[in-house]
PDB file of C-alpha atoms in Angstrom:
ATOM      1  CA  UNK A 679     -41.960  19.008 -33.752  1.00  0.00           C
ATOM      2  CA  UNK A 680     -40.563  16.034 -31.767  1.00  0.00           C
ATOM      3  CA  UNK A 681     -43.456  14.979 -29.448  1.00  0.00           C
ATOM      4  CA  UNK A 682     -43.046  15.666 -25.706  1.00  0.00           C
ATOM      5  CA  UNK A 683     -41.044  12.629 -23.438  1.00  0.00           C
ATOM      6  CA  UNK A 684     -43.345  11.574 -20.754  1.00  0.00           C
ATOM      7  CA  UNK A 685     -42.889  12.510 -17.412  1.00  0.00           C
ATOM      8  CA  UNK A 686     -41.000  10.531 -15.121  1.00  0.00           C
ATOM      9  CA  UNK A 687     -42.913   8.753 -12.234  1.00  0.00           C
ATOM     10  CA  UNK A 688     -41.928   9.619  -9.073  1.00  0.00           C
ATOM     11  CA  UNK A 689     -39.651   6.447  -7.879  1.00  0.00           C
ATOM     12  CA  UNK A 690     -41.357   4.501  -4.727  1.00  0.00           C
ATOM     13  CA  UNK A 691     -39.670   4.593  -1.039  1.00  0.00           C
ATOM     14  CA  UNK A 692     -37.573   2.085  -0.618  1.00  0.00           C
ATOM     15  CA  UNK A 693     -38.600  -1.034   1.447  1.00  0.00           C
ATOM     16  CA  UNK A 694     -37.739  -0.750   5.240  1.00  0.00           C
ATOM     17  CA  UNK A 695     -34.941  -2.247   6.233  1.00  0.00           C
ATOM     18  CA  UNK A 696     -35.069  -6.097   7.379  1.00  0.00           C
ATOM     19  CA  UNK A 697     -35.142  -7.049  10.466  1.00  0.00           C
ATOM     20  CA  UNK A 698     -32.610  -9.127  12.048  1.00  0.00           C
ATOM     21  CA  UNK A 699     -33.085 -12.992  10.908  1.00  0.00           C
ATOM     22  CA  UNK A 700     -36.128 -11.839   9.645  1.00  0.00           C
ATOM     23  CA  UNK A 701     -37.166 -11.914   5.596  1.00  0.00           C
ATOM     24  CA  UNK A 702     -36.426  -8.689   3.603  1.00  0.00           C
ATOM     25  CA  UNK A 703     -40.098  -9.120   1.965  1.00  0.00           C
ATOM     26  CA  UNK A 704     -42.315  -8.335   5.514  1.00  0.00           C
ATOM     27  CA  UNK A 705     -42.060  -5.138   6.785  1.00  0.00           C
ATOM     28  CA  UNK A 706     -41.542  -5.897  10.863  1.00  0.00           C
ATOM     29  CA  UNK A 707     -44.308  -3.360  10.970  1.00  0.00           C
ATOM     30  CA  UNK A 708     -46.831  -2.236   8.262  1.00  0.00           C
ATOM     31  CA  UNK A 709     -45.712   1.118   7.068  1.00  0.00           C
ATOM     32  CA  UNK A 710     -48.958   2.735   5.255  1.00  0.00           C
ATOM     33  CA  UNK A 711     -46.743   4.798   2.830  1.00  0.00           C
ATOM     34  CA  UNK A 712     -45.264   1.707   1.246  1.00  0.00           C
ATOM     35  CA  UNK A 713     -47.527   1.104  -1.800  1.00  0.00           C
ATOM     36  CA  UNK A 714     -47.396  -2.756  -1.343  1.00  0.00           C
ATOM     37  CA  UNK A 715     -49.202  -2.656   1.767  1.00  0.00           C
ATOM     38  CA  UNK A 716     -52.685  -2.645   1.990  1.00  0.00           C
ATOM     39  CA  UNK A 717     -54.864  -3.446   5.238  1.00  0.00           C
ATOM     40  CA  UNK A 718     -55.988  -7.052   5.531  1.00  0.00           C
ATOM     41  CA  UNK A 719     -59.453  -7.180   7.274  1.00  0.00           C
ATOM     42  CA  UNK A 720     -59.350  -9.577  10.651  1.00  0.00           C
ATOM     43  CA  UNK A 721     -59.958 -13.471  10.520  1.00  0.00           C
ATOM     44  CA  UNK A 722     -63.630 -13.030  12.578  1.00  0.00           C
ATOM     45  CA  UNK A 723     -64.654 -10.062   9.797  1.00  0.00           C
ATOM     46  CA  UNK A 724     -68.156 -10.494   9.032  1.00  0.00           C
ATOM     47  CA  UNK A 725     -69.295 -12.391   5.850  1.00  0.00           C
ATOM     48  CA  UNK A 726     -69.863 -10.166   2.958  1.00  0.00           C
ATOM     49  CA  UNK A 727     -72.630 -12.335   1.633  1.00  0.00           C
ATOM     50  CA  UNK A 728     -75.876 -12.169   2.799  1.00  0.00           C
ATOM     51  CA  UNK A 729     -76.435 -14.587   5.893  1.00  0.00           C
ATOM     52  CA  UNK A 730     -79.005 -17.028   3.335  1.00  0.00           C
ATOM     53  CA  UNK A 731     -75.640 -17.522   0.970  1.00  0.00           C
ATOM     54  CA  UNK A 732     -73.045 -18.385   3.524  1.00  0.00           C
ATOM     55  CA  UNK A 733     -71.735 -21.821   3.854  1.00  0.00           C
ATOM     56  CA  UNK A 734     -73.341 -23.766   6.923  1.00  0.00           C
ATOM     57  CA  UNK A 735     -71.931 -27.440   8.097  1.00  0.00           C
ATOM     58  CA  UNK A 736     -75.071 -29.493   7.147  1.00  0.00           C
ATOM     59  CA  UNK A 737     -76.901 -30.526  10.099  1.00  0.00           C
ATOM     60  CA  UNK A 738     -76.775 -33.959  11.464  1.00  0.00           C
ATOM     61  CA  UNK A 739     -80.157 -35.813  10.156  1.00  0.00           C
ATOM     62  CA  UNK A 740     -82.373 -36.881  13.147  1.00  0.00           C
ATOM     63  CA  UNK A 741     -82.512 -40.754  12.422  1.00  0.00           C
ATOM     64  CA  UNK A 742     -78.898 -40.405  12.876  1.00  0.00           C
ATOM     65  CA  UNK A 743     -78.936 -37.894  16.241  1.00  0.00           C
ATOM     66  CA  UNK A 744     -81.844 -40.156  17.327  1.00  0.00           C
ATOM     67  CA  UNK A 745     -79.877 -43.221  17.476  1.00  0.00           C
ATOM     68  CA  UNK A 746     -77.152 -41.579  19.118  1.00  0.00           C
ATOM     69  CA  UNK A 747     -79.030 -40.332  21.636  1.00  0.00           C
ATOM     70  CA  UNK A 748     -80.815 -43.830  22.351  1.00  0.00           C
ATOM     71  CA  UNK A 749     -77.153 -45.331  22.365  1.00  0.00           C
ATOM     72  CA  UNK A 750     -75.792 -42.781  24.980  1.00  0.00           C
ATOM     73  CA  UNK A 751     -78.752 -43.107  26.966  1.00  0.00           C
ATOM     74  CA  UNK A 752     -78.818 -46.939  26.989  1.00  0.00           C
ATOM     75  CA  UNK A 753     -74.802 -47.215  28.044  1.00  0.00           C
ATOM     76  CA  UNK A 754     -75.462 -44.746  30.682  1.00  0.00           C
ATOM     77  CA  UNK A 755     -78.371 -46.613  32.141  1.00  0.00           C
ATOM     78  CA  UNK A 756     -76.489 -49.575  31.847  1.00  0.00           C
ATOM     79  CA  UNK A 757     -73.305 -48.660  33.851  1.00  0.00           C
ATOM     80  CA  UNK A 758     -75.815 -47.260  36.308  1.00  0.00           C
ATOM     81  CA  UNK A 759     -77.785 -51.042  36.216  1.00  0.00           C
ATOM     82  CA  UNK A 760     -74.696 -52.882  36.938  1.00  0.00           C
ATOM     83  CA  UNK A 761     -73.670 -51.037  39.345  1.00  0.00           C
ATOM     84  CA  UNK A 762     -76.890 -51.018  41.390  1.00  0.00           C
ATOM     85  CA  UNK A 763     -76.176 -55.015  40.549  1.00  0.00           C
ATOM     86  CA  UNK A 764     -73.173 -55.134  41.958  1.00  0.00           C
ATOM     87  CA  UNK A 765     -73.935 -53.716  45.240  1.00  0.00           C
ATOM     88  CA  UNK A 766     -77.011 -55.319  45.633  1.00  0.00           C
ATOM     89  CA  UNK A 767     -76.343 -59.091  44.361  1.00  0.00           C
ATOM     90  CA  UNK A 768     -72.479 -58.935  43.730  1.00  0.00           C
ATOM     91  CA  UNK A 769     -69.563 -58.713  41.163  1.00  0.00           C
ATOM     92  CA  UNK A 770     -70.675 -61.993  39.797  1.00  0.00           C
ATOM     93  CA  UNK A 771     -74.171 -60.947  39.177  1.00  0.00           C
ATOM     94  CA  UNK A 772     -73.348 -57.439  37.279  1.00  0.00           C
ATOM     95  CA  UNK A 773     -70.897 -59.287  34.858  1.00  0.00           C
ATOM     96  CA  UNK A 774     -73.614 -61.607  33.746  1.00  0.00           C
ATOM     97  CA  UNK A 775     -76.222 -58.203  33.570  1.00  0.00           C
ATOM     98  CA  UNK A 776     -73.373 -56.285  31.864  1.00  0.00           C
ATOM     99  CA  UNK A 777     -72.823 -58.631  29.251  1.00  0.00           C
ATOM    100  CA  UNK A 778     -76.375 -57.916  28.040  1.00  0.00           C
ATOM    101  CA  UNK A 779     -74.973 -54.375  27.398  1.00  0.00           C
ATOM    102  CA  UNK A 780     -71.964 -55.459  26.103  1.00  0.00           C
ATOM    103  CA  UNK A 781     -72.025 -54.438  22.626  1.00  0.00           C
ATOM    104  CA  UNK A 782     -73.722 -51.098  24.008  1.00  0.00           C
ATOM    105  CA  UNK A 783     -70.365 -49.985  25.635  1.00  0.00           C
ATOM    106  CA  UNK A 784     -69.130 -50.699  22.025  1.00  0.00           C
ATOM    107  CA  UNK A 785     -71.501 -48.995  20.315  1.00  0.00           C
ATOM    108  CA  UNK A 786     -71.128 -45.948  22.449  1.00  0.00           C
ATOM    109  CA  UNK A 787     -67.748 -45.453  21.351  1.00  0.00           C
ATOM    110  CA  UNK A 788     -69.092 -45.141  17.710  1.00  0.00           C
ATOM    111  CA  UNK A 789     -71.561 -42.777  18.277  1.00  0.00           C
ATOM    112  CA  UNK A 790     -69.287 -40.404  19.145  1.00  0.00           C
ATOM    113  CA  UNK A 791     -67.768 -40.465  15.584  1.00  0.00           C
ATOM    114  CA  UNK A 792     -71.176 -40.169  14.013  1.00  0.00           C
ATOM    115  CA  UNK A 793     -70.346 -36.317  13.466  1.00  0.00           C
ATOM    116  CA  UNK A 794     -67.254 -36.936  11.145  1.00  0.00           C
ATOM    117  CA  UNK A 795     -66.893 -40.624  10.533  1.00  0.00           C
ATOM    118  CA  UNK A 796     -68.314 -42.158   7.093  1.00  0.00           C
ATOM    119  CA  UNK A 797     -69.985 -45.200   6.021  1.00  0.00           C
ATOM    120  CA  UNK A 798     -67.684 -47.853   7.392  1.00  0.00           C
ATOM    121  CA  UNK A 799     -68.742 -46.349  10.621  1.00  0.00           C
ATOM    122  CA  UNK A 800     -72.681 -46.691  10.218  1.00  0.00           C
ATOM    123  CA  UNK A 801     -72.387 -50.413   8.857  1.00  0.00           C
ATOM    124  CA  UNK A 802     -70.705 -51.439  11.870  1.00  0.00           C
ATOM    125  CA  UNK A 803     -73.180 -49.875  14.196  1.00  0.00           C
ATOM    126  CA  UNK A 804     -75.927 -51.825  12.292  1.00  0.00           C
ATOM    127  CA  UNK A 805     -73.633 -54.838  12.800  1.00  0.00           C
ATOM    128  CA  UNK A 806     -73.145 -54.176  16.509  1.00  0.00           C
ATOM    129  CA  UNK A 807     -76.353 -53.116  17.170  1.00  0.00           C
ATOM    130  CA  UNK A 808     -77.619 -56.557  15.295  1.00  0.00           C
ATOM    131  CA  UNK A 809     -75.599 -58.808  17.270  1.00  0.00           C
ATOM    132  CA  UNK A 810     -77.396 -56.914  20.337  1.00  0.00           C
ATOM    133  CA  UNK A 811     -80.144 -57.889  19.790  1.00  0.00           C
ATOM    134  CA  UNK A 812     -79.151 -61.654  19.724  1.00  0.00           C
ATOM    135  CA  UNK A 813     -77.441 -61.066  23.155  1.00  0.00           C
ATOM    136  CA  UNK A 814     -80.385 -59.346  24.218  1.00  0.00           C
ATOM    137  CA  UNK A 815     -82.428 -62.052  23.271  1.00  0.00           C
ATOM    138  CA  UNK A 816     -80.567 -64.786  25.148  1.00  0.00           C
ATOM    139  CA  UNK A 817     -80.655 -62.870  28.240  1.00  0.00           C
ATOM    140  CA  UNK A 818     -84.353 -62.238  27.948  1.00  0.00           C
ATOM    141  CA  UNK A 819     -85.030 -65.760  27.908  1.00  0.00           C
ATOM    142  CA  UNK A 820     -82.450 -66.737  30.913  1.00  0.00           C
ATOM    143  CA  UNK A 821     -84.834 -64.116  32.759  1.00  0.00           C
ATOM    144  CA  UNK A 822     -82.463 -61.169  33.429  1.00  0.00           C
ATOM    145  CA  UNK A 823     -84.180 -58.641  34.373  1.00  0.00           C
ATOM    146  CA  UNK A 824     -83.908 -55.602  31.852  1.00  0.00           C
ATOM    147  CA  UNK A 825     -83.340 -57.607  29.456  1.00  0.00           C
ATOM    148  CA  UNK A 826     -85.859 -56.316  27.330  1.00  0.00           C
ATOM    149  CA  UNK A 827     -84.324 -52.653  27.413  1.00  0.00           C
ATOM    150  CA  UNK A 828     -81.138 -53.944  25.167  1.00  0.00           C
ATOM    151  CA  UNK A 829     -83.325 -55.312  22.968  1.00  0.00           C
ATOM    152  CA  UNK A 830     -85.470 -52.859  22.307  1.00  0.00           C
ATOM    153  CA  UNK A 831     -82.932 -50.313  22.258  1.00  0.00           C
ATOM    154  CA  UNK A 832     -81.106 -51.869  19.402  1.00  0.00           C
ATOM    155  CA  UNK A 833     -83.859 -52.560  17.741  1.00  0.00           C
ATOM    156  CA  UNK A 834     -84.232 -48.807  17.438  1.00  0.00           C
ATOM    157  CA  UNK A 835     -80.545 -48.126  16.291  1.00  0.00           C
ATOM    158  CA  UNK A 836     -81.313 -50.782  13.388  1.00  0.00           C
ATOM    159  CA  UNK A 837     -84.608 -49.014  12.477  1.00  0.00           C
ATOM    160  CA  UNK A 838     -82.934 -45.462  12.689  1.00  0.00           C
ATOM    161  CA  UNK A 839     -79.608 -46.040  11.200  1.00  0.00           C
ATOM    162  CA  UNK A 840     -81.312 -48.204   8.379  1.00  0.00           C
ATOM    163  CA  UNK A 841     -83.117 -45.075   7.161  1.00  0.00           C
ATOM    164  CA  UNK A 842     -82.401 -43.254   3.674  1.00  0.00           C
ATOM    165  CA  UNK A 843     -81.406 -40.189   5.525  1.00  0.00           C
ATOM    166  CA  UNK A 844     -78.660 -42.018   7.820  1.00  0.00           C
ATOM    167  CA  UNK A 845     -77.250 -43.283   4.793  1.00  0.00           C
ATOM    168  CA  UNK A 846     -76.758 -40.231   2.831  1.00  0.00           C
ATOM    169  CA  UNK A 847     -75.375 -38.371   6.402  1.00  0.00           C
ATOM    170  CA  UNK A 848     -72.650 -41.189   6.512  1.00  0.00           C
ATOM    171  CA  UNK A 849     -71.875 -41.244   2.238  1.00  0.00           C
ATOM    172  CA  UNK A 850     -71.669 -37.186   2.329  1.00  0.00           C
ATOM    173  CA  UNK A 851     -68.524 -35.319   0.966  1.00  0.00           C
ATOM    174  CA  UNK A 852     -66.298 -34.119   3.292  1.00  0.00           C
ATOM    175  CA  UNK A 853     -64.380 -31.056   3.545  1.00  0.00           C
ATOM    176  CA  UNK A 854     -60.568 -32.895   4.494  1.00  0.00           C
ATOM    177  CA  UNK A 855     -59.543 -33.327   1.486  1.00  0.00           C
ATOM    178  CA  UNK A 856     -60.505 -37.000   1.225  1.00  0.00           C
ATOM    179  CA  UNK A 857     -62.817 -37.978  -1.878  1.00  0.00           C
ATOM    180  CA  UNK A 858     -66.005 -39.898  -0.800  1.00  0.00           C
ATOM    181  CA  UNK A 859     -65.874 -43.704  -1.354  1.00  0.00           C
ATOM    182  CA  UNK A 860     -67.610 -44.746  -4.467  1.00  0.00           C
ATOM    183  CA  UNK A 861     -69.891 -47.513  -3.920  1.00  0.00           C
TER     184      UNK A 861
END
C-alpha cells in the first residue's frame, strides 16, 4: 500500500492590489481576511505590567530642585530690585545693583537645563555660583543694599549642588543614546 499524499492547503487570497505610488507590501486598508494582518493595539494602550514594574523617569533629587528653585527665585527678585532701582534712584544706580546679580541672570539660564543637562552643567553652576559670592561680597562691603541676598543665595546653590545626590542626578545615564562620561 503506497501511503496516502497529504492534502493540499488551501492557497491564501492574494494581496490587494497596490495603491497608486503606494508600496505593494501595505494594504491601503487592513483587510482582516488577509492572514498577514493582525491588529496592532494603539500607541496610549495601557502597560501590561503591573504599575510597580513600569519604567518611571527618575525624579529630580531635591538638593538639585532646591537650588533651582533658590536660583529662579533670586533672578526674579532681582529684575524686580533693579527695577524698583531704576525708577527710584536711576539707570545708573540699577546697573551698579544689577551687577550684584550678575552671575544670577547667568545662572538662571542653567537651571533650566538641570532636567537633561549632565555634569559639565553642574560644575559650572558651582563655578558661577562661586564667583557670586565674591561679587556679592564686594558689594556688601561698598554698602549696597541687598547685598547680602546674592550672597547668601549662592551660598546655598554651592551647599546644594555640592551634595552626593546632585552629583549622581548630573553623572546619571541617559536615555539619547549618548554613553555617560567616564570620570
Amino acid at each position: 500500500q503506497a501511503p496516502a499524499a497529504p492534502a493540499p492547503h488551501p492557497p491564501y487570497p492574494a494581496p490587494p492590489p497596490a495603491p497608486q505610488g503606494g508600496t505593494p507590501y501595505a494594504p491601503p486598508h487592513p483587510d482582516p481576511s488577509w492572514p498577514q494582518y493582525q491588529p496592532q493595539p494603539p500607541y496610549a494602550s495601557p502597560s501590561p505590567y503591573p504599575p510597580q514594574f513600569q519604567a518611571q523617569p527618575p525624579a529630580m533629587p531635591g538638593p538639585v530642585r532646591a537650588a533651582q528653585i533658590v536660583i529662579f527665585a533670586t533672578t526674579g527678585l532681582a529684575v524686580l530690585l533693579t527695577v524698583l532701582v531704576a525708577v527710584a534712584a536711576g539707570a545708573e544706580a540699577s546697573g551698579r545693583f544689577f551687577a550684584t546679580y550678575l552671575m544670577s541672570a547667568v545662572l538662571c539660564v542653567l537651571a533650566f537645563r538641570y532636567p537633561t543637562a549632565g555634569n559639565g552643567v553642574r560644575v559650572t553652576s558651582l563655578v558661577l555660583a562661586s564667583v557670586q559670592i565674591l561679587f556679592a561680597l564686594g558689594a556688601t562691603a561698598r554698602g549696597v543694599p541687598l547685598g547680602i541676598l546674592p550672597l547668601g543665595s549662592a551660598v546655598a546653590v554651592v551647599v546644594l549642588l555640592s551634595q552626593g545626590s546632585a552629583g549622581q542626578w548630573f553623572r546619571r545615564h541617559r536615555t539619547n543614546a549618548v554613553p555617560p562620561p567616564h570620570f
